Structures are given as C-alpha cells and as structure tokens.
PDB file of C-alpha atoms and ligand atoms in Angstrom:
ATOM      1  CA  MET R 473     263.719 169.897  48.116  1.00  0.00           C
ATOM      2  CA  LYS R 474     262.811 170.632  44.017  1.00  0.00           C
ATOM      3  CA  LEU R 475     259.102 171.078  44.085  1.00  0.00           C
ATOM      4  CA  GLY R 476     258.918 170.108  40.189  1.00  0.00           C
ATOM      5  CA  LEU R 477     256.385 173.220  39.535  1.00  0.00           C
ATOM      6  CA  LYS R 478     257.767 175.037  36.484  1.00  0.00           C
ATOM      7  CA  ASN R 479     255.885 175.509  33.660  1.00  0.00           C
ATOM      8  CA  ARG R 480     252.651 173.601  35.164  1.00  0.00           C
ATOM      9  CA  VAL R 481     249.831 175.097  34.723  1.00  0.00           C
ATOM     10  CA  VAL R 482     247.619 176.168  37.416  1.00  0.00           C
ATOM     11  CA  ILE R 483     244.456 177.031  38.151  1.00  0.00           C
ATOM     12  CA  VAL R 484     243.347 178.916  41.824  1.00  0.00           C
ATOM     13  CA  THR R 485     238.974 180.078  42.062  1.00  0.00           C
ATOM     14  CA  GLY R 486     239.110 182.651  44.064  1.00  0.00           C
ATOM     15  CA  ALA R 487     242.499 183.472  43.709  1.00  0.00           C
ATOM     16  CA  ALA R 488     241.765 187.162  44.259  1.00  0.00           C
ATOM     17  CA  SER R 489     241.547 187.817  47.965  1.00  0.00           C
ATOM     18  CA  GLY R 490     243.324 185.959  51.125  1.00  0.00           C
ATOM     19  CA  ILE R 491     243.867 182.460  51.113  1.00  0.00           C
ATOM     20  CA  GLY R 492     243.920 182.257  47.116  1.00  0.00           C
ATOM     21  CA  LYS R 493     245.371 185.745  46.812  1.00  0.00           C
ATOM     22  CA  ALA R 494     248.528 183.659  48.811  1.00  0.00           C
ATOM     23  CA  ILE R 495     248.416 180.534  46.805  1.00  0.00           C
ATOM     24  CA  ALA R 496     248.175 182.200  43.421  1.00  0.00           C
ATOM     25  CA  VAL R 497     251.994 184.217  44.532  1.00  0.00           C
ATOM     26  CA  ALA R 498     253.193 180.843  46.227  1.00  0.00           C
ATOM     27  CA  TYR R 499     252.883 179.524  42.676  1.00  0.00           C
ATOM     28  CA  GLU R 500     254.477 182.366  41.149  1.00  0.00           C
ATOM     29  CA  LYS R 501     257.858 181.805  42.354  1.00  0.00           C
ATOM     30  CA  GLU R 502     257.533 178.723  41.902  1.00  0.00           C
ATOM     31  CA  GLY R 503     257.648 179.472  38.080  1.00  0.00           C
ATOM     32  CA  ALA R 504     253.885 177.762  38.002  1.00  0.00           C
ATOM     33  CA  ARG R 505     251.654 179.098  34.425  1.00  0.00           C
ATOM     34  CA  LEU R 506     248.674 180.533  36.451  1.00  0.00           C
ATOM     35  CA  ALA R 507     245.293 180.779  35.584  1.00  0.00           C
ATOM     36  CA  LEU R 508     243.096 182.808  38.489  1.00  0.00           C
ATOM     37  CA  ALA R 509     239.125 183.038  37.926  1.00  0.00           C
ATOM     38  CA  ASP R 510     237.698 184.799  40.288  1.00  0.00           C
ATOM     39  CA  ILE R 511     234.379 186.889  40.306  1.00  0.00           C
ATOM     40  CA  ASN R 512     236.860 190.015  41.453  1.00  0.00           C
ATOM     41  CA  LEU R 513     237.932 190.995  38.393  1.00  0.00           C
ATOM     42  CA  GLU R 514     239.687 193.881  39.535  1.00  0.00           C
ATOM     43  CA  GLY R 515     241.333 191.857  43.035  1.00  0.00           C
ATOM     44  CA  LEU R 516     242.995 189.766  39.786  1.00  0.00           C
ATOM     45  CA  LYS R 517     244.104 192.462  37.749  1.00  0.00           C
ATOM     46  CA  ASN R 518     245.379 194.044  40.323  1.00  0.00           C
ATOM     47  CA  LEU R 519     246.932 191.160  41.380  1.00  0.00           C
ATOM     48  CA  LYS R 520     248.652 190.146  38.268  1.00  0.00           C
ATOM     49  CA  LYS R 521     250.221 193.800  38.125  1.00  0.00           C
ATOM     50  CA  GLU R 522     251.896 193.520  41.769  1.00  0.00           C
ATOM     51  CA  LEU R 523     253.318 189.666  40.172  1.00  0.00           C
ATOM     52  CA  LYS R 524     254.439 191.630  37.594  1.00  0.00           C
ATOM     53  CA  ASN R 525     254.036 188.616  34.981  1.00  0.00           C
ATOM     54  CA  GLU R 526     251.849 189.295  31.868  1.00  0.00           C
ATOM     55  CA  GLU R 527     251.495 185.651  30.996  1.00  0.00           C
ATOM     56  CA  ILE R 528     249.206 185.215  33.822  1.00  0.00           C
ATOM     57  CA  TYR R 529     245.721 184.809  32.613  1.00  0.00           C
ATOM     58  CA  VAL R 530     242.716 186.478  34.739  1.00  0.00           C
ATOM     59  CA  GLU R 531     238.750 185.492  33.842  1.00  0.00           C
ATOM     60  CA  LYS R 532     235.815 187.001  35.416  1.00  0.00           C
ATOM     61  CA  VAL R 533     233.638 183.342  36.254  1.00  0.00           C
ATOM     62  CA  ASP R 534     231.398 183.038  39.326  1.00  0.00           C
ATOM     63  CA  VAL R 535     232.357 179.397  40.145  1.00  0.00           C
ATOM     64  CA  THR R 536     228.974 178.951  41.265  1.00  0.00           C
ATOM     65  CA  SER R 537     227.696 178.830  37.465  1.00  0.00           C
ATOM     66  CA  ALA R 538     228.477 175.488  35.434  1.00  0.00           C
ATOM     67  CA  GLU R 539     227.925 177.584  32.159  1.00  0.00           C
ATOM     68  CA  ALA R 540     231.304 180.066  33.200  1.00  0.00           C
ATOM     69  CA  CYS R 541     232.990 177.153  34.909  1.00  0.00           C
ATOM     70  CA  GLU R 542     232.853 175.044  31.692  1.00  0.00           C
ATOM     71  CA  LYS R 543     234.397 178.462  29.435  1.00  0.00           C
ATOM     72  CA  PHE R 544     237.015 178.978  31.671  1.00  0.00           C
ATOM     73  CA  VAL R 545     238.405 175.839  31.384  1.00  0.00           C
ATOM     74  CA  LYS R 546     238.311 175.998  27.921  1.00  0.00           C
ATOM     75  CA  ASN R 547     239.611 178.870  27.839  1.00  0.00           C
ATOM     76  CA  VAL R 548     242.951 178.021  30.009  1.00  0.00           C
ATOM     77  CA  ALA R 549     243.599 174.572  27.893  1.00  0.00           C
ATOM     78  CA  LYS R 550     243.653 177.152  25.231  1.00  0.00           C
ATOM     79  CA  LYS R 551     245.686 179.487  26.682  1.00  0.00           C
ATOM     80  CA  PHE R 552     248.220 177.781  27.684  1.00  0.00           C
ATOM     81  CA  GLY R 553     247.954 173.836  26.214  1.00  0.00           C
ATOM     82  CA  LYS R 554     246.832 172.036  28.954  1.00  0.00           C
ATOM     83  CA  ILE R 555     246.223 171.552  32.872  1.00  0.00           C
ATOM     84  CA  ASP R 556     248.102 170.279  34.642  1.00  0.00           C
ATOM     85  CA  VAL R 557     246.820 171.453  38.922  1.00  0.00           C
ATOM     86  CA  LEU R 558     243.535 172.692  40.021  1.00  0.00           C
ATOM     87  CA  VAL R 559     242.838 174.603  43.188  1.00  0.00           C
ATOM     88  CA  ASN R 560     239.236 174.053  44.292  1.00  0.00           C
ATOM     89  CA  ASN R 561     239.357 177.869  47.065  1.00  0.00           C
ATOM     90  CA  ALA R 562     236.477 179.947  46.279  1.00  0.00           C
ATOM     91  CA  GLY R 563     233.959 180.313  49.368  1.00  0.00           C
ATOM     92  CA  THR R 564     232.645 181.605  51.723  1.00  0.00           C
ATOM     93  CA  ALA R 565     231.115 181.822  55.807  1.00  0.00           C
ATOM     94  CA  LYS R 566     228.733 183.203  58.013  1.00  0.00           C
ATOM     95  CA  MET R 567     227.544 182.370  61.812  1.00  0.00           C
ATOM     96  CA  GLY R 568     223.346 182.278  62.097  1.00  0.00           C
ATOM     97  CA  ASP R 569     220.960 181.027  64.451  1.00  0.00           C
ATOM     98  CA  MET R 570     220.984 176.466  64.258  1.00  0.00           C
ATOM     99  CA  GLU R 571     216.890 176.741  64.198  1.00  0.00           C
ATOM    100  CA  THR R 572     216.725 179.874  61.182  1.00  0.00           C
ATOM    101  CA  PHE R 573     219.335 179.205  59.597  1.00  0.00           C
ATOM    102  CA  PRO R 574     218.607 180.143  56.528  1.00  0.00           C
ATOM    103  CA  GLU R 575     217.556 178.167  52.894  1.00  0.00           C
ATOM    104  CA  SER R 576     218.175 180.216  50.589  1.00  0.00           C
ATOM    105  CA  THR R 577     222.062 181.034  52.193  1.00  0.00           C
ATOM    106  CA  PHE R 578     222.591 177.174  53.352  1.00  0.00           C
ATOM    107  CA  ARG R 579     222.192 176.545  49.674  1.00  0.00           C
ATOM    108  CA  SER R 580     223.900 178.870  48.113  1.00  0.00           C
ATOM    109  CA  HIS R 581     227.311 177.992  49.976  1.00  0.00           C
ATOM    110  CA  ALA R 582     226.520 174.120  48.610  1.00  0.00           C
ATOM    111  CA  GLU R 583     226.546 175.869  45.226  1.00  0.00           C
ATOM    112  CA  LEU R 584     229.549 177.672  45.540  1.00  0.00           C
ATOM    113  CA  MET R 585     231.987 175.483  48.125  1.00  0.00           C
ATOM    114  CA  MET R 586     231.037 171.787  47.080  1.00  0.00           C
ATOM    115  CA  TYR R 587     228.991 172.053  44.047  1.00  0.00           C
ATOM    116  CA  ALA R 588     231.738 174.200  42.524  1.00  0.00           C
ATOM    117  CA  PRO R 589     234.962 171.943  43.170  1.00  0.00           C
ATOM    118  CA  VAL R 590     232.588 169.359  41.581  1.00  0.00           C
ATOM    119  CA  ARG R 591     231.971 170.852  38.379  1.00  0.00           C
ATOM    120  CA  LEU R 592     235.959 171.815  38.217  1.00  0.00           C
ATOM    121  CA  THR R 593     237.055 168.689  38.971  1.00  0.00           C
ATOM    122  CA  GLN R 594     235.395 167.177  36.672  1.00  0.00           C
ATOM    123  CA  LEU R 595     235.722 169.783  33.936  1.00  0.00           C
ATOM    124  CA  CYS R 596     239.770 169.339  34.313  1.00  0.00           C
ATOM    125  CA  ILE R 597     239.459 164.968  34.737  1.00  0.00           C
ATOM    126  CA  PRO R 598     240.151 164.648  30.527  1.00  0.00           C
ATOM    127  CA  TYR R 599     242.993 167.181  30.532  1.00  0.00           C
ATOM    128  CA  PHE R 600     244.377 165.915  33.916  1.00  0.00           C
ATOM    129  CA  THR R 601     243.950 162.045  31.983  1.00  0.00           C
ATOM    130  CA  LYS R 602     245.379 163.676  28.341  1.00  0.00           C
ATOM    131  CA  ASN R 603     248.810 165.067  30.443  1.00  0.00           C
ATOM    132  CA  GLY R 604     249.216 160.963  32.302  1.00  0.00           C
ATOM    133  CA  TRP R 605     249.636 163.617  35.084  1.00  0.00           C
ATOM    134  CA  GLY R 606     247.314 165.723  37.325  1.00  0.00           C
ATOM    135  CA  SER R 607     246.478 167.160  40.952  1.00  0.00           C
ATOM    136  CA  VAL R 608     243.617 168.152  42.646  1.00  0.00           C
ATOM    137  CA  LEU R 609     243.551 170.382  46.268  1.00  0.00           C
ATOM    138  CA  ASN R 610     240.325 171.393  48.182  1.00  0.00           C
ATOM    139  CA  ILE R 611     240.027 173.797  50.220  1.00  0.00           C
ATOM    140  CA  ALA R 612     238.435 172.583  53.040  1.00  0.00           C
ATOM    141  CA  SER R 613     238.354 173.300  56.551  1.00  0.00           C
ATOM    142  CA  ILE R 614     238.841 171.846  60.508  1.00  0.00           C
ATOM    143  CA  PHE R 615     235.423 172.416  61.121  1.00  0.00           C
ATOM    144  CA  GLY R 616     235.160 169.720  58.504  1.00  0.00           C
ATOM    145  CA  LYS R 617     235.525 167.398  60.812  1.00  0.00           C
ATOM    146  CA  GLN R 618     234.545 168.792  63.854  1.00  0.00           C
ATOM    147  CA  PRO R 619     231.820 171.352  64.908  1.00  0.00           C
ATOM    148  CA  GLY R 620     232.452 175.080  64.834  1.00  0.00           C
ATOM    149  CA  GLY R 621     229.110 176.175  65.176  1.00  0.00           C
ATOM    150  CA  LEU R 622     228.827 177.661  61.380  1.00  0.00           C
ATOM    151  CA  LEU R 623     226.092 175.059  60.429  1.00  0.00           C
ATOM    152  CA  SER R 624     226.204 175.734  56.342  1.00  0.00           C
ATOM    153  CA  TYR R 625     229.523 175.742  56.981  1.00  0.00           C
ATOM    154  CA  ASP R 626     230.842 172.795  59.110  1.00  0.00           C
ATOM    155  CA  THR R 627     228.745 170.995  56.735  1.00  0.00           C
ATOM    156  CA  ILE R 628     229.455 171.445  53.086  1.00  0.00           C
ATOM    157  CA  LYS R 629     233.385 171.579  54.820  1.00  0.00           C
ATOM    158  CA  ALA R 630     232.514 167.578  55.195  1.00  0.00           C
ATOM    159  CA  ALA R 631     231.245 167.384  52.362  1.00  0.00           C
ATOM    160  CA  ASP R 632     234.801 168.643  50.683  1.00  0.00           C
ATOM    161  CA  ILE R 633     237.027 166.557  52.416  1.00  0.00           C
ATOM    162  CA  MET R 634     234.389 163.203  51.543  1.00  0.00           C
ATOM    163  CA  LEU R 635     233.993 164.565  47.873  1.00  0.00           C
ATOM    164  CA  THR R 636     238.296 164.683  47.606  1.00  0.00           C
ATOM    165  CA  LYS R 637     238.493 161.034  49.310  1.00  0.00           C
ATOM    166  CA  ASP R 638     235.733 160.028  45.869  1.00  0.00           C
ATOM    167  CA  PHE R 639     237.937 161.622  43.397  1.00  0.00           C
ATOM    168  CA  SER R 640     241.277 160.479  44.802  1.00  0.00           C
ATOM    169  CA  SER R 641     239.815 156.845  44.503  1.00  0.00           C
ATOM    170  CA  TYR R 642     238.659 157.407  40.903  1.00  0.00           C
ATOM    171  CA  CYS R 643     241.601 159.164  40.097  1.00  0.00           C
ATOM    172  CA  ALA R 644     244.970 157.883  40.945  1.00  0.00           C
ATOM    173  CA  PRO R 645     244.671 155.191  38.629  1.00  0.00           C
ATOM    174  CA  PHE R 646     245.323 158.340  36.058  1.00  0.00           C
ATOM    175  CA  ASN R 647     248.060 159.507  37.922  1.00  0.00           C
ATOM    176  CA  VAL R 648     246.047 161.761  39.258  1.00  0.00           C
ATOM    177  CA  ASN R 649     246.708 162.862  43.394  1.00  0.00           C
ATOM    178  CA  VAL R 650     242.556 164.585  44.560  1.00  0.00           C
ATOM    179  CA  ASN R 651     243.709 166.108  48.233  1.00  0.00           C
ATOM    180  CA  ALA R 652     242.367 168.647  50.309  1.00  0.00           C
ATOM    181  CA  VAL R 653     243.762 171.014  52.621  1.00  0.00           C
ATOM    182  CA  CYS R 654     241.663 172.212  56.089  1.00  0.00           C
ATOM    183  CA  PRO R 655     242.851 175.341  57.467  1.00  0.00           C
ATOM    184  CA  GLY R 656     241.780 176.243  60.581  1.00  0.00           C
ATOM    185  CA  PRO R 657     241.241 180.653  61.080  1.00  0.00           C
ATOM    186  CA  VAL R 658     243.757 182.356  58.797  1.00  0.00           C
ATOM    187  CA  ASP R 659     244.295 186.216  58.993  1.00  0.00           C
ATOM    188  CA  THR R 660     242.093 186.887  55.772  1.00  0.00           C
ATOM    189  CA  PRO R 661     239.213 189.576  54.754  1.00  0.00           C
ATOM    190  CA  LEU R 662     236.522 186.479  55.249  1.00  0.00           C
ATOM    191  CA  TRP R 663     237.726 187.889  59.222  1.00  0.00           C
ATOM    192  CA  TYR R 664     238.698 191.240  59.725  1.00  0.00           C
ATOM    193  CA  ALA R 665     236.558 192.748  56.197  1.00  0.00           C
ATOM    194  CA  ASP R 666     233.111 194.880  57.371  1.00  0.00           C
ATOM    195  CA  GLY R 667     230.275 192.930  57.597  1.00  0.00           C
ATOM    196  CA  GLN R 668     232.521 189.650  57.838  1.00  0.00           C
ATOM    197  CA  LEU R 669     233.288 186.820  60.300  1.00  0.00           C
ATOM    198  CA  GLY R 670     234.567 189.212  62.359  1.00  0.00           C
ATOM    199  CA  ASP R 671     231.671 191.400  62.474  1.00  0.00           C
ATOM    200  CA  GLN R 672     229.756 188.495  63.442  1.00  0.00           C
ATOM    201  CA  LEU R 673     231.607 187.688  66.300  1.00  0.00           C
ATOM    202  CA  ALA R 674     231.813 190.516  67.689  1.00  0.00           C
ATOM    203  CA  ALA R 675     227.853 191.219  68.004  1.00  0.00           C
ATOM    204  CA  ALA R 676     227.249 187.843  69.308  1.00  0.00           C
ATOM    205  CA  THR R 677     229.974 188.558  71.861  1.00  0.00           C
ATOM    206  CA  GLY R 678     229.839 192.321  72.388  1.00  0.00           C
ATOM    207  CA  MET R 679     233.646 192.605  72.100  1.00  0.00           C
ATOM    208  CA  ASP R 680     235.217 195.256  69.733  1.00  0.00           C
ATOM    209  CA  LYS R 681     236.384 193.298  66.435  1.00  0.00           C
ATOM    210  CA  ASN R 682     240.355 193.167  66.944  1.00  0.00           C
ATOM    211  CA  SER R 683     239.579 191.959  70.660  1.00  0.00           C
ATOM    212  CA  ALA R 684     236.679 189.289  69.304  1.00  0.00           C
ATOM    213  CA  ILE R 685     239.239 187.998  66.746  1.00  0.00           C
ATOM    214  CA  GLU R 686     241.626 188.123  69.157  1.00  0.00           C
ATOM    215  CA  TRP R 687     239.526 186.389  72.131  1.00  0.00           C
ATOM    216  CA  PHE R 688     238.411 183.634  69.996  1.00  0.00           C
ATOM    217  CA  ALA R 689     242.357 182.988  69.133  1.00  0.00           C
ATOM    218  CA  LYS R 690     243.969 182.868  72.221  1.00  0.00           C
ATOM    219  CA  THR R 691     240.819 180.515  73.769  1.00  0.00           C
ATOM    220  CA  ASN R 692     240.421 178.262  70.381  1.00  0.00           C
ATOM    221  CA  ILE R 693     243.830 177.608  69.669  1.00  0.00           C
ATOM    222  CA  PRO R 694     247.365 176.387  71.182  1.00  0.00           C
ATOM    223  CA  MET R 695     249.355 178.895  68.819  1.00  0.00           C
ATOM    224  CA  GLY R 696     247.916 181.578  69.661  1.00  0.00           C
ATOM    225  CA  ARG R 697     247.240 183.129  66.519  1.00  0.00           C
ATOM    226  CA  TYR R 698     245.318 183.464  63.267  1.00  0.00           C
ATOM    227  CA  ALA R 699     247.473 181.469  60.615  1.00  0.00           C
ATOM    228  CA  LYS R 700     248.706 183.409  57.487  1.00  0.00           C
ATOM    229  CA  ALA R 701     247.139 182.967  54.286  1.00  0.00           C
ATOM    230  CA  GLU R 702     250.916 182.693  53.614  1.00  0.00           C
ATOM    231  CA  GLU R 703     250.799 178.965  55.887  1.00  0.00           C
ATOM    232  CA  ILE R 704     248.512 177.904  54.242  1.00  0.00           C
ATOM    233  CA  ALA R 705     249.792 178.139  50.466  1.00  0.00           C
ATOM    234  CA  SER R 706     252.942 176.053  51.419  1.00  0.00           C
ATOM    235  CA  ALA R 707     251.029 173.739  52.536  1.00  0.00           C
ATOM    236  CA  VAL R 708     248.982 173.935  49.427  1.00  0.00           C
ATOM    237  CA  VAL R 709     251.955 174.300  47.230  1.00  0.00           C
ATOM    238  CA  PHE R 710     253.371 170.994  48.831  1.00  0.00           C
ATOM    239  CA  LEU R 711     250.517 168.579  48.373  1.00  0.00           C
ATOM    240  CA  THR R 712     250.188 169.612  44.415  1.00  0.00           C
ATOM    241  CA  SER R 713     254.302 169.118  43.797  1.00  0.00           C
ATOM    242  CA  GLU R 714     255.754 166.601  42.490  1.00  0.00           C
ATOM    243  CA  PRO R 715     257.783 164.918  46.242  1.00  0.00           C
ATOM    244  CA  ALA R 716     254.287 164.940  47.152  1.00  0.00           C
ATOM    245  CA  HIS R 717     252.717 162.738  44.592  1.00  0.00           C
ATOM    246  CA  TYR R 718     252.204 159.768  46.360  1.00  0.00           C
ATOM    247  CA  ILE R 719     250.326 161.439  48.458  1.00  0.00           C
ATOM    248  CA  THR R 720     246.602 161.161  47.620  1.00  0.00           C
ATOM    249  CA  GLY R 721     242.980 161.219  49.747  1.00  0.00           C
ATOM    250  CA  VAL R 722     244.232 162.925  52.590  1.00  0.00           C
ATOM    251  CA  ALA R 723     242.901 166.357  54.980  1.00  0.00           C
ATOM    252  CA  VAL R 724     245.588 167.846  55.775  1.00  0.00           C
ATOM    253  CA  ASN R 725     244.347 170.315  58.920  1.00  0.00           C
ATOM    254  CA  VAL R 726     246.476 173.925  59.274  1.00  0.00           C
ATOM    255  CA  ASP R 727     245.544 175.264  62.379  1.00  0.00           C
ATOM    256  CA  GLY R 728     247.871 175.927  65.028  1.00  0.00           C
ATOM    257  CA  GLY R 729     247.025 173.048  66.821  1.00  0.00           C
ATOM    258  CA  MET R 730     243.594 173.686  66.883  1.00  0.00           C
ATOM    259  CA  THR R 731     242.453 170.353  65.709  1.00  0.00           C
ATOM    260  CA  LYS R 732     241.542 168.100  68.659  1.00  0.00           C
ATOM    261  CA  CYS R 733     240.345 164.700  66.464  1.00  0.00           C
ATOM    262  CA  THR R 734     243.328 162.885  65.425  1.00  0.00           C
ATOM    263  CA  LEU R 735     242.247 162.478  61.553  1.00  0.00           C
TER     264      LEU R 735
HETATM  265  P1  NAD W1037     238.850 186.012  51.130  1.00  0.00           P
HETATM  266  O1  NAD W1037     237.087 185.835  51.378  1.00  0.00           O
HETATM  267  O2  NAD W1037     239.003 186.700  50.918  1.00  0.00           O
HETATM  268  O3  NAD W1037     239.045 185.151  49.199  1.00  0.00           O
HETATM  269  C1  NAD W1037     237.611 184.519  48.912  1.00  0.00           C
HETATM  270  C2  NAD W1037     237.576 184.923  47.641  1.00  0.00           C
HETATM  271  O4  NAD W1037     236.426 183.971  46.859  1.00  0.00           O
HETATM  272  C3  NAD W1037     237.068 186.396  47.057  1.00  0.00           C
HETATM  273  O5  NAD W1037     238.786 186.840  46.443  1.00  0.00           O
HETATM  274  C4  NAD W1037     235.749 186.520  45.869  1.00  0.00           C
HETATM  275  O6  NAD W1037     235.436 186.968  45.556  1.00  0.00           O
HETATM  276  C5  NAD W1037     236.404 184.962  45.733  1.00  0.00           C
HETATM  277  N1  NAD W1037     234.806 184.013  45.255  1.00  0.00           N
HETATM  278  C6  NAD W1037     233.236 184.470  46.099  1.00  0.00           C
HETATM  279  N2  NAD W1037     232.517 183.921  45.652  1.00  0.00           N
HETATM  280  C7  NAD W1037     233.166 183.434  43.775  1.00  0.00           C
HETATM  281  C8  NAD W1037     232.135 183.060  43.892  1.00  0.00           C
HETATM  282  N3  NAD W1037     230.833 182.626  43.231  1.00  0.00           N
HETATM  283  N4  NAD W1037     232.564 182.635  41.642  1.00  0.00           N
HETATM  284  C9  NAD W1037     234.437 182.798  42.100  1.00  0.00           C
HETATM  285  N5  NAD W1037     234.826 183.399  43.229  1.00  0.00           N
HETATM  286  C10 NAD W1037     234.320 184.028  44.254  1.00  0.00           C
HETATM  287  O7  NAD W1037     238.284 184.446  52.096  1.00  0.00           O
HETATM  288  P2  NAD W1037     239.672 183.084  51.931  1.00  0.00           P
HETATM  289  O8  NAD W1037     240.030 183.254  53.513  1.00  0.00           O
HETATM  290  O9  NAD W1037     240.733 183.312  51.175  1.00  0.00           O
HETATM  291  O10 NAD W1037     238.717 181.945  52.095  1.00  0.00           O
HETATM  292  C11 NAD W1037     239.288 180.963  51.135  1.00  0.00           C
HETATM  293  C12 NAD W1037     239.039 179.758  51.125  1.00  0.00           C
HETATM  294  O11 NAD W1037     239.718 179.132  52.641  1.00  0.00           O
HETATM  295  C13 NAD W1037     237.508 179.140  51.185  1.00  0.00           C
HETATM  296  O12 NAD W1037     237.417 178.236  50.969  1.00  0.00           O
HETATM  297  C14 NAD W1037     237.294 179.954  52.875  1.00  0.00           C
HETATM  298  O13 NAD W1037     235.618 177.931  52.934  1.00  0.00           O
HETATM  299  C15 NAD W1037     238.214 178.986  53.471  1.00  0.00           C
HETATM  300  N6  NAD W1037     238.707 179.508  54.774  1.00  0.00           N
HETATM  301  C16 NAD W1037     239.200 180.107  54.771  1.00  0.00           C
HETATM  302  C17 NAD W1037     239.380 180.223  56.570  1.00  0.00           C
HETATM  303  C18 NAD W1037     239.500 181.587  57.239  1.00  0.00           C
HETATM  304  O14 NAD W1037     239.998 181.565  58.475  1.00  0.00           O
HETATM  305  N7  NAD W1037     240.080 181.852  56.894  1.00  0.00           N
HETATM  306  C19 NAD W1037     239.010 179.579  56.846  1.00  0.00           C
HETATM  307  C20 NAD W1037     240.057 177.814  56.870  1.00  0.00           C
HETATM  308  C21 NAD W1037     238.816 177.635  55.565  1.00  0.00           C
END
C-alpha cells in the first residue's frame, strides 16, 4: 500500500524517547519531512544523527508553554513552508494514592497531555486549511477507555479521546482528519527508566521491576507481553496516511487484546 507520506511535513512531540522516537523513525522511512519537539534536546539531536538526515528540524520545546508551542509551529512553517501532520505524543504517567494524589501533579499532567494537544492542534489548523489537507493524531491510552488505576492519567487520556472527537467534527469540512491511538502498556522508558512506572509497580507489588512488569503483562494482556514502540508507530503512520484519510474521530486500541470494553 502506498501511504502518500513522502514530503509531508510532520510534527512529532516527545520525539526524543520511546513511542515518539519510534513514530519519527517510521515517518522518516516513508520519506516525510520531520519537525521534532521535546524538552530533551540532546535526545532529539542524537535521533537526528542516528537517522543521518540533515533536513530534520529539532527544537527544544516545553509543550506546556503556550509561547514555546507558538514559536515552534511558526519555525516549522517557516522552514518547510507548510505543515501537514501533527502527532501529539509528549506525555508521562505516575501512580498515586487515590485519596492523596497531589493536585499539582494532576494539573501538570493536564497541562502536558490535555492542554498541549489542544493548543498545538489550534495552532496547526490554519496551516491545514491553507493546504486543503491535514491530519492530527493524539496518543491517548486504553486507560482513557477503562480505568487503569492512575487517577490523573486515566482522566486526562479520556479527555484526549473526547477532544479528538470534537476536533474531528470541527475539522472534517476542511479535509482534516483527527484520530487517537490508544496503546496498552508499551516497552519504553516510561516503564523501564529509574523511578518510572516499573519501579512504582515494583514498590506496589513487592517484586523486582522486571518480575513485576512480566507479571503485569502475563496477568493483564492476552498476548502476554508489552507492545514494542514500533507497533504503536505503525498505527499512527497509517491513520495519518492518504489511504486512511476518510477515517476520522476514532480511537484505535493497540493493546494485545487488553481492553475489555467494546469501543
Ligand atoms: P517516554 O517517557 O519514553 O517519552 C516521553 C517523551 O515526552 C520524552 O522524550 C520526554 O522528554 C517528552 N516530554 C515530557 N514532557 C515534555 C514536555 N513538557 N514538553 C515536550 N516534551 C516532553 O514515554 P512513552 O512511553 O514513549 O510515552 C509517549 C506517549 O505515549 C505519552 O503520551 C504516554 O502517555 C503514551 N502512552 C504510553 C504508554 C506506555 O506504556 N509506554 C501506554 C499508553 C500511552
């Protein structure tokens, strides 16, 4: 299948690590022109080196800052003359007690995973309408559809699915599709890096990190393992491709069968 992504200008946020990095690599293979944002500039520079592609535009952007997002989108449009695809991927997660979950953490998660996608979509719409074509992909989570026990994360990912739906209705007349991908657990630093979900799960279960993750996969995921980041990237690339352009307003699970709800 020809995906029609050659020379499409694609923004990916949170591209220095994990799923975002795999998404950037997958678009690069399709011949897309990349604009990558992350707070980790070093990681972006390393990825650019890895891909041996001098044209890739990288910028240190904290997507929770309205000013930084505005500057980034303007810089991308100036460099490439257009913007075709926006992938809102930057994110994080934290386990926490339901009764004492800190409001400040909840608010910072909302800034990062809810307001940032809204802001960036709003900033890109004028470029999409100018093109007469555009595509937005939000990385939500299966925990936006059924509870995963992560209070702020589940709530905000559910909001991501709804904002996807709202923007899809608004943008459809401009030939812009807006979809979400809902991963189950994915083998990325979000689980494996020090202090992240793997360590938090280990503390909660009394197991060591690798055993806790393996136990979680075997007891919760019918396929018995976490996804590889590349398996999420394939769905993302397809949904923003030409053959998928009529698909809009959907939230596609990529979860090895973990979701139990029918949506
Ligand atoms: P990751 O920690 O490997 O990567 C997240 C990236 O986001 C990092 O490069 C980080 O620097 C960047 N980032 C964080 N805050 C930022 C900010 N303020 N501005 C710009 N960049 C920022 O995590 P991942 O697993 O690749 O997660 C990517 C997305 O996928 C997140 O939205 C996450 O919620 C979602 N997700 C992950 C899983 C999973 O199991 N890993 C499952 C479902 C959904």
